Short mmCIF file of C-alpha atoms and ligand atoms in Angstrom, two decimals:
data_model
loop_
_atom_site.label_atom_id
_atom_site.label_comp_id
_atom_site.label_asym_id
_atom_site.label_seq_id
_atom_site.Cartn_x
_atom_site.Cartn_y
_atom_site.Cartn_z
CA MET D 1 116.93 -26.06 -113.50
CA GLY D 2 117.41 -22.35 -112.80
CA ARG D 3 116.13 -20.56 -109.73
CA LEU D 4 112.96 -21.74 -108.04
CA ILE D 5 110.52 -18.99 -107.16
CA ALA D 6 107.94 -19.91 -104.53
CA ILE D 7 104.86 -17.84 -103.79
CA SER D 8 102.63 -18.50 -100.80
CA ASN D 9 100.61 -16.32 -98.48
CA ARG D 10 102.72 -17.17 -95.43
CA THR D 11 106.39 -18.02 -95.89
CA ALA D 12 108.97 -19.57 -93.60
CA ALA D 13 110.80 -16.26 -93.18
CA ASP D 14 110.57 -16.81 -89.44
CA PRO D 15 112.87 -19.78 -88.68
CA LYS D 16 110.31 -21.10 -86.21
CA ALA D 17 107.86 -21.51 -89.09
CA ARG D 18 110.22 -23.96 -90.80
CA ALA D 19 108.85 -26.87 -88.77
CA GLY D 20 105.66 -27.58 -90.77
CA GLY D 21 105.48 -29.81 -93.84
CA LEU D 22 105.02 -27.21 -96.56
CA ALA D 23 107.53 -24.82 -95.04
CA VAL D 24 110.20 -27.53 -94.86
CA ALA D 25 109.51 -28.76 -98.39
CA VAL D 26 109.68 -25.36 -100.00
CA TRP D 27 112.56 -24.21 -97.85
CA GLU D 28 114.73 -27.23 -98.74
CA SER D 29 113.98 -26.85 -102.45
CA LEU D 30 114.81 -23.16 -102.41
CA LYS D 31 118.06 -23.73 -100.60
CA GLU D 32 119.14 -26.29 -103.23
CA THR D 33 118.43 -24.09 -106.21
CA GLY D 34 119.09 -20.70 -104.65
CA GLY D 35 115.65 -19.25 -105.05
CA SER D 36 113.24 -16.64 -103.80
CA TRP D 37 110.14 -16.85 -101.66
CA PHE D 38 107.42 -14.25 -102.06
CA GLY D 39 104.53 -13.73 -99.66
CA TRP D 40 102.92 -11.70 -96.94
CA SER D 41 105.16 -10.26 -94.22
CA GLY D 42 102.51 -10.80 -91.55
CA THR D 43 102.34 -7.02 -91.00
CA LEU D 44 99.26 -4.85 -91.52
CA VAL D 45 99.49 -1.22 -92.62
CA ASP D 46 97.06 1.64 -93.32
CA GLU D 47 98.36 2.78 -96.70
CA PRO D 48 99.01 0.54 -99.72
CA PRO D 49 102.64 -0.57 -99.36
CA ARG D 50 105.20 0.63 -101.87
CA GLY D 51 107.77 -2.03 -102.67
CA ALA D 52 108.59 -5.02 -100.53
CA ASN D 53 110.83 -6.06 -97.70
CA VAL D 54 113.76 -8.02 -99.16
CA PHE D 55 116.32 -10.01 -97.18
CA ARG D 56 118.36 -13.19 -97.49
CA ASP D 57 118.69 -16.15 -95.19
CA GLU D 58 120.88 -19.19 -95.92
CA GLY D 59 121.07 -18.23 -99.58
CA VAL D 60 117.30 -17.87 -99.97
CA GLU D 61 115.87 -14.50 -100.83
CA PHE D 62 112.64 -13.49 -99.09
CA VAL D 63 110.51 -10.83 -100.72
CA LEU D 64 107.66 -9.97 -98.40
CA THR D 65 104.93 -7.42 -98.71
CA ASP D 66 102.70 -5.95 -96.04
CA LEU D 67 98.93 -6.02 -96.49
CA THR D 68 96.64 -3.11 -95.84
CA HIS D 69 93.92 -3.59 -93.26
CA GLU D 70 91.38 -3.61 -96.07
CA GLU D 71 93.30 -6.23 -98.06
CA HIS D 72 93.62 -8.40 -94.99
CA GLU D 73 89.92 -8.11 -94.27
CA LYS D 74 88.68 -8.79 -97.79
CA TYR D 75 91.35 -10.84 -99.55
CA TYR D 76 92.41 -12.95 -96.59
CA LEU D 77 89.65 -13.12 -93.99
CA ASN D 78 86.71 -12.88 -96.36
CA TYR D 79 87.48 -14.28 -99.79
CA ALA D 80 90.20 -16.80 -98.96
CA ASN D 81 88.86 -17.93 -95.62
CA ARG D 82 85.11 -17.38 -95.84
CA VAL D 83 84.51 -18.23 -99.50
CA ILE D 84 87.19 -20.52 -100.87
CA TRP D 85 88.07 -22.38 -97.68
CA PRO D 86 84.48 -23.38 -96.76
CA VAL D 87 83.34 -24.18 -100.31
CA PHE D 88 86.47 -26.20 -101.08
CA HIS D 89 85.81 -28.12 -97.85
CA TYR D 90 82.22 -28.83 -99.01
CA ARG D 91 80.72 -26.30 -96.57
CA LEU D 92 78.53 -24.13 -98.78
CA ASP D 93 76.47 -23.34 -95.69
CA LEU D 94 79.42 -21.45 -94.19
CA ALA D 95 80.33 -19.43 -97.27
CA ALA D 96 79.94 -15.63 -97.16
CA PHE D 97 79.94 -14.71 -100.85
CA ASN D 98 80.97 -11.14 -101.48
CA SER D 99 81.86 -9.64 -104.84
CA GLU D 100 83.75 -6.74 -103.27
CA ALA D 101 85.96 -9.22 -101.46
CA PHE D 102 86.59 -11.02 -104.75
CA LYS D 103 87.74 -7.76 -106.28
CA VAL D 104 90.24 -7.20 -103.49
CA TYR D 105 91.34 -10.86 -103.71
CA SER D 106 91.98 -10.33 -107.40
CA ASP D 107 93.78 -7.02 -106.75
CA VAL D 108 96.09 -8.59 -104.17
CA ASN D 109 96.93 -11.43 -106.57
CA GLN D 110 97.77 -8.80 -109.20
CA ARG D 111 99.71 -6.57 -106.85
CA ILE D 112 101.90 -9.44 -105.65
CA ALA D 113 102.27 -10.72 -109.24
CA GLY D 114 103.67 -7.28 -110.11
CA ILE D 115 106.26 -7.54 -107.33
CA VAL D 116 107.22 -11.04 -108.48
CA ALA D 117 107.29 -10.22 -112.21
CA ASP D 118 109.71 -7.33 -111.62
CA ARG D 119 112.21 -9.75 -110.16
CA LEU D 120 111.81 -12.78 -112.44
CA GLN D 121 114.65 -13.74 -114.75
CA PRO D 122 114.72 -16.03 -117.79
CA GLY D 123 115.27 -19.62 -116.62
CA ASP D 124 113.29 -19.18 -113.39
CA THR D 125 110.56 -21.65 -112.46
CA VAL D 126 107.56 -20.32 -110.53
CA TRP D 127 105.73 -22.49 -108.01
CA VAL D 128 102.60 -20.97 -106.47
CA HIS D 129 100.99 -22.48 -103.38
CA ASP D 130 97.46 -22.69 -102.20
CA TYR D 131 94.06 -21.15 -102.35
CA HIS D 132 95.09 -17.57 -101.62
CA PHE D 133 96.61 -17.33 -105.08
CA LEU D 134 94.34 -19.12 -107.54
CA LEU D 135 94.65 -16.11 -109.88
CA MET D 136 98.41 -15.64 -109.59
CA GLY D 137 99.42 -17.60 -112.71
CA ASN D 138 97.13 -15.55 -114.89
CA ALA D 139 98.24 -12.30 -113.24
CA LEU D 140 101.88 -13.22 -113.93
CA ARG D 141 101.07 -13.91 -117.58
CA HIS D 142 99.46 -10.47 -117.82
CA ALA D 143 102.56 -8.98 -116.26
CA GLY D 144 104.56 -10.47 -119.15
CA TRP D 145 105.96 -13.64 -117.56
CA GLU D 146 106.09 -16.57 -119.98
CA GLY D 147 108.23 -19.09 -118.10
CA PRO D 148 107.09 -22.30 -116.38
CA THR D 149 104.48 -21.63 -113.71
CA GLY D 150 102.88 -24.28 -111.53
CA PHE D 151 100.29 -24.31 -108.80
CA PHE D 152 99.71 -26.70 -105.94
CA LEU D 153 96.43 -26.71 -104.03
CA HIS D 154 96.94 -27.87 -100.45
CA ILE D 155 93.22 -28.13 -99.68
CA PRO D 156 90.54 -30.28 -101.37
CA PHE D 157 88.83 -29.35 -104.61
CA PRO D 158 85.04 -29.69 -104.37
CA PRO D 159 82.64 -31.43 -106.77
CA PRO D 160 81.65 -29.14 -109.68
CA GLU D 161 78.12 -28.79 -108.28
CA MET D 162 79.61 -26.99 -105.27
CA PHE D 163 82.34 -25.08 -107.04
CA ARG D 164 79.71 -23.58 -109.32
CA ALA D 165 78.05 -22.00 -106.29
CA ILE D 166 80.92 -19.50 -106.09
CA PRO D 167 79.66 -16.57 -108.18
CA GLU D 168 83.11 -16.06 -109.68
CA HIS D 169 83.80 -19.77 -110.38
CA HIS D 170 84.38 -19.25 -114.11
CA TRP D 171 86.94 -16.50 -113.45
CA LEU D 172 88.75 -18.68 -110.96
CA ALA D 173 88.83 -21.69 -113.28
CA ARG D 174 89.86 -19.72 -116.34
CA ALA D 175 92.67 -18.05 -114.43
CA MET D 176 93.80 -21.37 -112.97
CA CYS D 177 94.26 -22.78 -116.46
CA ALA D 178 96.95 -20.16 -117.10
CA TYR D 179 99.20 -22.37 -114.97
CA ASP D 180 101.25 -24.99 -116.83
CA VAL D 181 100.68 -27.51 -114.07
CA ILE D 182 97.88 -27.67 -111.50
CA GLY D 183 98.59 -30.12 -108.70
CA PHE D 184 96.04 -31.59 -106.31
CA GLN D 185 96.51 -33.67 -103.18
CA SER D 186 94.44 -36.66 -104.32
CA SER D 187 93.04 -38.27 -107.44
CA HIS D 188 89.60 -37.45 -106.06
CA ASP D 189 90.30 -33.67 -106.07
CA ARG D 190 91.84 -33.92 -109.50
CA ALA D 191 88.79 -35.78 -110.81
CA ASN D 192 86.48 -33.06 -109.44
CA PHE D 193 88.41 -30.32 -111.21
CA VAL D 194 88.66 -32.24 -114.48
CA ARG D 195 84.94 -33.02 -114.43
CA TYR D 196 84.24 -29.31 -113.90
CA LEU D 197 86.39 -28.35 -116.92
CA VAL D 198 84.82 -31.04 -119.09
CA GLU D 199 81.20 -30.28 -118.12
CA GLN D 200 81.43 -26.51 -117.92
CA PHE D 201 83.85 -25.62 -120.68
CA ASP D 202 84.07 -28.69 -122.92
CA GLY D 203 87.57 -29.41 -121.68
CA GLU D 204 89.17 -32.27 -123.55
CA GLU D 205 91.25 -34.92 -121.82
CA LEU D 206 94.29 -35.61 -123.97
CA GLY D 207 95.73 -38.39 -121.82
CA ASP D 208 98.89 -38.24 -119.70
CA ASP D 209 97.09 -35.80 -117.34
CA LEU D 210 96.83 -33.11 -120.02
CA ILE D 211 93.61 -31.13 -120.50
CA ARG D 212 92.89 -28.88 -123.44
CA VAL D 213 90.59 -26.00 -122.43
CA PHE D 214 90.33 -22.22 -123.00
CA GLY D 215 92.62 -22.64 -126.02
CA THR D 216 95.50 -23.86 -123.94
CA THR D 217 96.83 -27.14 -122.57
CA THR D 218 97.31 -27.62 -118.85
CA ARG D 219 98.62 -30.55 -116.89
CA VAL D 220 96.22 -31.47 -114.10
CA ALA D 221 97.54 -34.17 -111.81
CA ALA D 222 97.60 -35.50 -108.25
CA TYR D 223 100.78 -35.07 -106.20
CA PRO D 224 100.06 -36.19 -102.64
CA ILE D 225 102.26 -34.20 -100.27
CA GLY D 226 104.55 -36.08 -97.88
CA ILE D 227 106.53 -35.29 -94.75
CA ASP D 228 110.20 -35.47 -93.79
CA PRO D 229 109.92 -38.94 -92.20
CA ASN D 230 113.39 -39.13 -90.70
CA GLY D 231 113.11 -35.60 -89.36
CA PHE D 232 109.89 -36.46 -87.57
CA ARG D 233 111.20 -39.79 -86.28
CA ASP D 234 114.21 -37.94 -84.90
CA ALA D 235 111.98 -35.28 -83.33
CA ALA D 236 110.24 -38.08 -81.40
CA SER D 237 113.44 -39.01 -79.58
CA THR D 238 114.67 -35.55 -78.57
CA PRO D 239 114.94 -34.53 -74.91
CA GLN D 240 111.97 -32.21 -75.47
CA ALA D 241 109.90 -35.15 -76.75
CA ASP D 242 110.97 -37.27 -73.77
CA ARG D 243 109.96 -34.52 -71.36
CA ALA D 244 106.51 -34.14 -72.95
CA ALA D 245 106.00 -37.93 -72.91
CA GLU D 246 107.06 -38.05 -69.27
CA ARG D 247 104.76 -35.22 -68.26
CA ILE D 248 101.70 -36.78 -69.85
CA SER D 249 102.64 -40.23 -68.51
CA ARG D 250 102.46 -38.85 -64.97
CA PHE D 251 98.87 -37.93 -65.66
CA LEU D 252 98.09 -41.15 -67.57
CA GLY D 253 99.40 -43.71 -65.12
CA GLU D 254 98.49 -47.10 -66.61
CA ARG D 255 95.91 -45.67 -68.99
CA HIS D 256 96.19 -45.81 -72.75
CA LEU D 257 96.57 -42.49 -74.54
CA VAL D 258 94.33 -41.70 -77.51
CA ILE D 259 95.57 -38.54 -79.19
CA GLY D 260 94.32 -35.98 -81.71
CA VAL D 261 96.22 -32.91 -82.93
CA ASP D 262 94.44 -30.48 -85.24
CA ARG D 263 94.24 -26.79 -85.86
CA MET D 264 90.90 -25.73 -84.42
CA ASP D 265 89.02 -25.74 -87.70
CA TYR D 266 85.54 -26.93 -88.62
CA SER D 267 86.99 -29.10 -91.39
CA LYS D 268 88.75 -31.25 -88.81
CA GLY D 269 85.56 -32.84 -87.45
CA LEU D 270 86.29 -32.15 -83.80
CA PRO D 271 82.68 -32.03 -82.49
CA GLN D 272 81.93 -35.31 -84.29
CA ARG D 273 85.13 -36.80 -82.84
CA PHE D 274 84.13 -35.76 -79.32
CA GLU D 275 80.70 -37.33 -79.84
CA ALA D 276 82.41 -40.55 -80.95
CA VAL D 277 84.50 -40.52 -77.77
CA GLY D 278 81.31 -40.15 -75.72
CA GLN D 279 79.85 -43.07 -77.66
CA LEU D 280 82.95 -45.19 -76.95
CA PHE D 281 82.38 -44.84 -73.21
CA ASP D 282 78.62 -45.35 -73.59
CA ALA D 283 79.11 -48.59 -75.51
CA HIS D 284 82.14 -49.92 -73.61
CA PRO D 285 81.90 -49.16 -69.91
CA GLU D 286 84.84 -51.56 -69.41
CA MET D 287 87.00 -48.77 -70.90
CA ASP D 288 86.10 -46.42 -68.04
CA GLY D 289 89.26 -45.32 -66.29
CA LYS D 290 91.41 -47.27 -68.77
CA VAL D 291 91.75 -44.68 -71.52
CA SER D 292 92.48 -41.00 -71.71
CA VAL D 293 91.66 -39.09 -74.88
CA THR D 294 93.74 -35.93 -75.33
CA GLN D 295 92.88 -33.49 -78.09
CA ILE D 296 95.34 -30.70 -78.83
CA ALA D 297 93.64 -27.97 -80.82
CA PRO D 298 95.56 -24.72 -81.26
CA PRO D 299 93.05 -21.98 -82.09
CA SER D 300 93.32 -20.58 -85.61
CA ARG D 301 91.60 -17.74 -87.48
CA SER D 302 89.93 -16.79 -84.23
CA LYS D 303 88.69 -13.53 -85.78
CA VAL D 304 86.32 -15.45 -88.06
CA GLU D 305 82.89 -16.01 -86.51
CA GLU D 306 82.53 -19.69 -87.41
CA TYR D 307 85.76 -20.39 -85.54
CA GLN D 308 84.50 -18.66 -82.42
CA GLU D 309 81.35 -20.79 -82.56
CA LEU D 310 83.39 -23.95 -82.94
CA ARG D 311 85.32 -23.07 -79.80
CA ILE D 312 82.09 -22.71 -77.82
CA GLU D 313 80.77 -26.00 -79.20
CA LEU D 314 83.95 -27.88 -78.23
CA ASP D 315 83.93 -26.40 -74.71
CA ARG D 316 80.32 -27.54 -74.34
CA LEU D 317 80.87 -31.06 -75.65
CA ALA D 318 84.03 -31.69 -73.63
CA GLY D 319 82.26 -30.45 -70.50
CA ARG D 320 79.32 -32.76 -71.14
CA ILE D 321 81.38 -35.85 -71.88
CA ASN D 322 83.56 -35.36 -68.82
CA GLY D 323 80.48 -34.61 -66.71
CA ASP D 324 78.77 -37.81 -67.91
CA HIS D 325 81.72 -40.17 -67.79
CA GLY D 326 84.48 -38.69 -65.63
CA ASP D 327 85.27 -39.75 -62.09
CA LEU D 328 87.18 -38.44 -59.09
CA ASP D 329 90.45 -39.76 -60.47
CA TRP D 330 89.75 -39.78 -64.21
CA ILE D 331 89.17 -37.21 -66.94
CA PRO D 332 88.05 -39.13 -70.07
CA LEU D 333 88.55 -36.34 -72.60
CA ARG D 334 91.15 -33.63 -72.21
CA TYR D 335 91.07 -30.86 -74.70
CA LEU D 336 93.89 -28.34 -74.79
CA ALA D 337 93.27 -25.23 -76.87
CA ARG D 338 96.94 -24.36 -77.25
CA SER D 339 99.94 -25.31 -79.33
CA TYR D 340 102.99 -27.40 -78.47
CA SER D 341 106.35 -27.62 -80.18
CA ARG D 342 106.85 -30.14 -82.95
CA GLU D 343 109.14 -32.17 -80.67
CA GLU D 344 106.58 -32.22 -77.87
CA LEU D 345 103.89 -33.39 -80.29
CA ALA D 346 106.22 -36.10 -81.58
CA GLY D 347 106.83 -37.26 -78.00
CA LEU D 348 103.09 -37.48 -77.32
CA PHE D 349 102.46 -39.37 -80.57
CA ARG D 350 105.21 -41.81 -79.65
CA ILE D 351 103.49 -43.02 -76.51
CA ALA D 352 99.92 -42.90 -77.85
CA ARG D 353 98.11 -46.17 -78.44
CA VAL D 354 95.69 -44.56 -80.89
CA GLY D 355 95.97 -41.56 -83.23
CA LEU D 356 92.63 -40.00 -84.14
CA VAL D 357 92.64 -38.21 -87.50
CA THR D 358 89.00 -37.83 -88.42
CA PRO D 359 88.51 -34.66 -90.51
CA LEU D 360 85.24 -34.21 -92.37
CA ARG D 361 87.34 -33.07 -95.34
CA ASP D 362 91.08 -32.53 -95.57
CA GLY D 363 93.43 -31.97 -98.50
CA MET D 364 95.99 -34.42 -97.13
CA ASN D 365 96.48 -34.26 -93.34
CA LEU D 366 100.10 -34.38 -92.34
CA VAL D 367 99.35 -35.31 -88.75
CA ALA D 368 98.36 -38.81 -89.94
CA LYS D 369 101.82 -39.28 -91.46
CA GLU D 370 103.62 -37.73 -88.50
CA PHE D 371 101.78 -40.04 -86.09
CA ILE D 372 103.00 -43.07 -88.06
CA MET D 373 106.63 -41.94 -88.06
CA ALA D 374 106.68 -41.31 -84.31
CA GLN D 375 105.60 -44.88 -83.41
CA PRO D 376 108.09 -47.34 -81.92
CA GLU D 377 108.36 -50.49 -84.05
CA GLU D 378 108.25 -52.82 -81.04
CA ASP D 379 104.90 -51.48 -79.79
CA PRO D 380 103.25 -49.27 -82.42
CA GLY D 381 99.98 -47.42 -81.99
CA VAL D 382 97.06 -47.58 -84.42
CA LEU D 383 95.90 -44.82 -86.74
CA VAL D 384 92.15 -44.20 -87.05
CA LEU D 385 91.78 -42.21 -90.25
CA SER D 386 88.87 -40.49 -91.96
CA GLU D 387 88.04 -41.68 -95.45
CA PHE D 388 87.67 -37.98 -96.32
CA ALA D 389 91.31 -37.05 -95.68
CA GLY D 390 93.50 -37.08 -98.79
CA ALA D 391 95.85 -39.30 -96.76
CA ALA D 392 93.29 -42.12 -96.89
CA GLU D 393 94.19 -42.75 -100.55
CA GLN D 394 97.71 -43.69 -99.48
CA LEU D 395 97.34 -45.01 -95.92
CA ARG D 396 95.10 -47.98 -96.65
CA ASP D 397 96.30 -49.96 -93.62
CA ALA D 398 94.94 -47.47 -91.12
CA LEU D 399 91.48 -48.13 -89.66
CA ILE D 400 89.50 -46.11 -92.19
CA VAL D 401 86.27 -44.54 -90.87
CA ASN D 402 83.43 -42.29 -91.86
CA PRO D 403 83.85 -39.41 -89.38
CA HIS D 404 80.11 -38.64 -89.47
CA ASP D 405 79.28 -42.09 -88.11
CA LYS D 406 79.99 -41.83 -84.38
CA PHE D 407 79.11 -45.48 -83.81
CA LYS D 408 81.66 -46.71 -86.34
CA VAL D 409 84.33 -44.27 -85.14
CA ALA D 410 83.75 -45.40 -81.54
CA GLU D 411 84.07 -49.05 -82.64
CA ALA D 412 87.26 -48.27 -84.58
CA ILE D 413 88.78 -46.66 -81.46
CA TYR D 414 87.76 -49.74 -79.49
CA GLN D 415 89.25 -52.03 -82.14
CA ALA D 416 92.47 -50.00 -82.06
CA LEU D 417 92.65 -50.16 -78.25
CA THR D 418 92.21 -53.92 -78.21
CA MET D 419 94.21 -54.81 -81.34
CA PRO D 420 96.81 -57.57 -80.83
CA LEU D 421 100.46 -56.51 -81.07
CA GLU D 422 101.11 -58.58 -84.18
CA GLU D 423 98.34 -56.90 -86.17
CA ARG D 424 99.44 -53.47 -84.97
CA GLN D 425 102.95 -54.18 -86.18
CA THR D 426 101.85 -55.55 -89.54
CA ARG D 427 99.66 -52.55 -90.24
CA TRP D 428 102.21 -50.08 -88.98
CA ARG D 429 105.07 -51.47 -91.10
CA LYS D 430 103.01 -51.09 -94.26
CA LEU D 431 102.01 -47.56 -93.32
CA ARG D 432 105.58 -46.62 -92.48
CA ASP D 433 106.77 -47.92 -95.86
CA VAL D 434 104.29 -45.63 -97.62
CA VAL D 435 105.17 -42.56 -95.54
CA GLU D 436 108.89 -43.21 -96.05
CA SER D 437 108.79 -43.85 -99.77
CA GLN D 438 106.27 -41.13 -100.65
CA ASP D 439 107.97 -38.44 -98.64
CA ILE D 440 108.38 -34.73 -99.08
CA SER D 441 111.24 -35.03 -101.61
CA TRP D 442 109.23 -37.53 -103.66
CA TRP D 443 106.37 -35.01 -103.77
CA ARG D 444 108.56 -32.07 -104.70
CA ASN D 445 110.54 -33.97 -107.33
CA ARG D 446 107.42 -35.32 -109.01
CA PHE D 447 105.89 -31.85 -109.18
CA LEU D 448 109.00 -30.05 -110.38
CA LYS D 449 109.70 -32.74 -112.99
CA ASP D 450 106.30 -31.99 -114.50
CA LEU D 451 106.66 -28.24 -114.14
CA LYS D 452 107.50 -27.32 -117.64
CA PRO D 453 105.19 -25.83 -120.24
CA ALA D 454 102.77 -28.50 -121.43
CA GLU D 455 103.50 -27.87 -125.08
C1 GDG K 501 96.85 -27.71 -94.99
C2 GDG K 501 95.72 -28.62 -95.48
C3 GDG K 501 97.42 -30.39 -95.92
C4 GDG K 501 99.43 -28.78 -85.50
N1 GDG K 501 99.33 -28.34 -84.23
C5 GDG K 501 100.55 -27.93 -83.90
C6 GDG K 501 101.41 -28.13 -84.98
N2 GDG K 501 100.69 -28.67 -85.95
C7 GDG K 501 101.26 -29.07 -87.23
C8 GDG K 501 101.07 -30.53 -87.50
C9 GDG K 501 101.19 -30.56 -89.02
C10 GDG K 501 100.60 -29.22 -89.42
O1 GDG K 501 100.65 -28.38 -88.28
C11 GDG K 501 99.13 -29.35 -89.80
O2 GDG K 501 99.07 -29.93 -91.07
P1 GDG K 501 97.75 -30.64 -91.58
O3 GDG K 501 98.09 -31.30 -92.86
O4 GDG K 501 97.31 -31.62 -90.54
O5 GDG K 501 96.61 -29.55 -91.72
P2 GDG K 501 96.46 -27.97 -92.21
O6 GDG K 501 97.13 -27.06 -91.26
O7 GDG K 501 95.00 -27.77 -92.36
O8 GDG K 501 97.23 -27.90 -93.63
C12 GDG K 501 96.08 -30.08 -95.24
C13 GDG K 501 98.49 -29.38 -95.53
O9 GDG K 501 98.03 -28.04 -95.77
C14 GDG K 501 99.79 -29.60 -96.32
O10 GDG K 501 99.57 -29.62 -97.68
O11 GDG K 501 97.83 -31.70 -95.50
O12 GDG K 501 95.07 -30.94 -95.76
O13 GDG K 501 94.48 -28.30 -94.85
O14 GDG K 501 102.52 -30.60 -89.45
O15 GDG K 501 102.05 -31.28 -86.81
N3 GDG K 501 102.72 -27.84 -84.98
C15 GDG K 501 103.22 -27.33 -83.82
N4 GDG K 501 102.44 -27.09 -82.73
C16 GDG K 501 101.11 -27.39 -82.71
O16 GDG K 501 100.43 -27.21 -81.69
N5 GDG K 501 104.52 -27.04 -83.78
#
């Protein structure tokens, strides 16, 4: 294969950003093939930028463009994060449809496609990531690029009934089919998209994941993303991890740790999770003083109104639960609205008895996989996992719950806290085998193997 060209809104140009799953996966692939990574620089400017900021790091070329304030407002904050994000997470009620924002979204896709197309060479393979760039494949075709072009959606794809609520759904779908390969996190997301193409545009399933629609053939398949399992296991035994584990142990004493780590986002089901924790202590007073639930929730997109409301709701719920159940020497639910390093998180996961991953909707959820890899084999913790996370398709030996059902989630936490060692080990070994075998390289290799023109 020739050069790999990655396009994503945020890149790993900043070495500190190379810790997350996507950043590591793309970064490693680009280093192997000597490729380029196009995206937003993170800088906002008043005037439309001319050209891009180009630099190299470890053999990888970064080509970054600034966004204007207007582009940031309409393309990023409005269309990507207040139309596509909520609808794709089944939250029509939170969508702020806006045709002007769609126009700017489309313009930014085209502008960046122009920057990319100018630098593409025959033999290159283009891999576009995520919901900011649904239109990028089509824009590249218009700019004259004919080589292999694939797209991976990191977030869920909604049922057709919801997708059709987006006024521009037909434009989005038509443009998406300009990609040679469209990858989803789960078979469920794939099925939603295929059903949309079949019902709306008489798409024809040709077998082998190929769909014929809009006069072209596109591969539509599920490629569940993985993590770097050894990297995360190693992170859990660094001095930084030990220090974090030690610090929280001082606070825990003999108590069991139940941990959650999520970006503060309404898709992650945090209010429902807090309610379930309250229910746990209501239903099992014998757990009083024996368990400490710690939720780490770094704020994200704090300029968007719905995120500000979520923050207020979490403050309120945590205050109520601690007011109802806490005692002079015990805080049942600690909620920390800040971020920690990857090593610190790994250290906290390592000593947790229960990992709570209960999103209302999630493309995959990498935290579930990271939690597994940080567990010690001799005394592993238990994963409580939402059936609505993409990860639930793979991690069948977790305790799978409906995150809307606070009674069942509370019982699953209780079951996890009281589970005999032997059962914890049996479940954990099976989960570890999945996370290890279906890792980040497996994901990347499967996608790139398919990333050739479908005909
Ligand atoms: C999207 C999709 C899909 C979290 N807090 C801190 C921190 N994290 C790290 C986690 C994990 C990553 O961020 C979060 O990944 P998730 O998969 O859980 O969720 P999203 O951010 O919503 O990601 C998701 C993913 O893309 C990949 O395709 O799985 O469904 O929504 O790695 O550990 N990292 C550090 N400090 C924190 O405080 N360093």
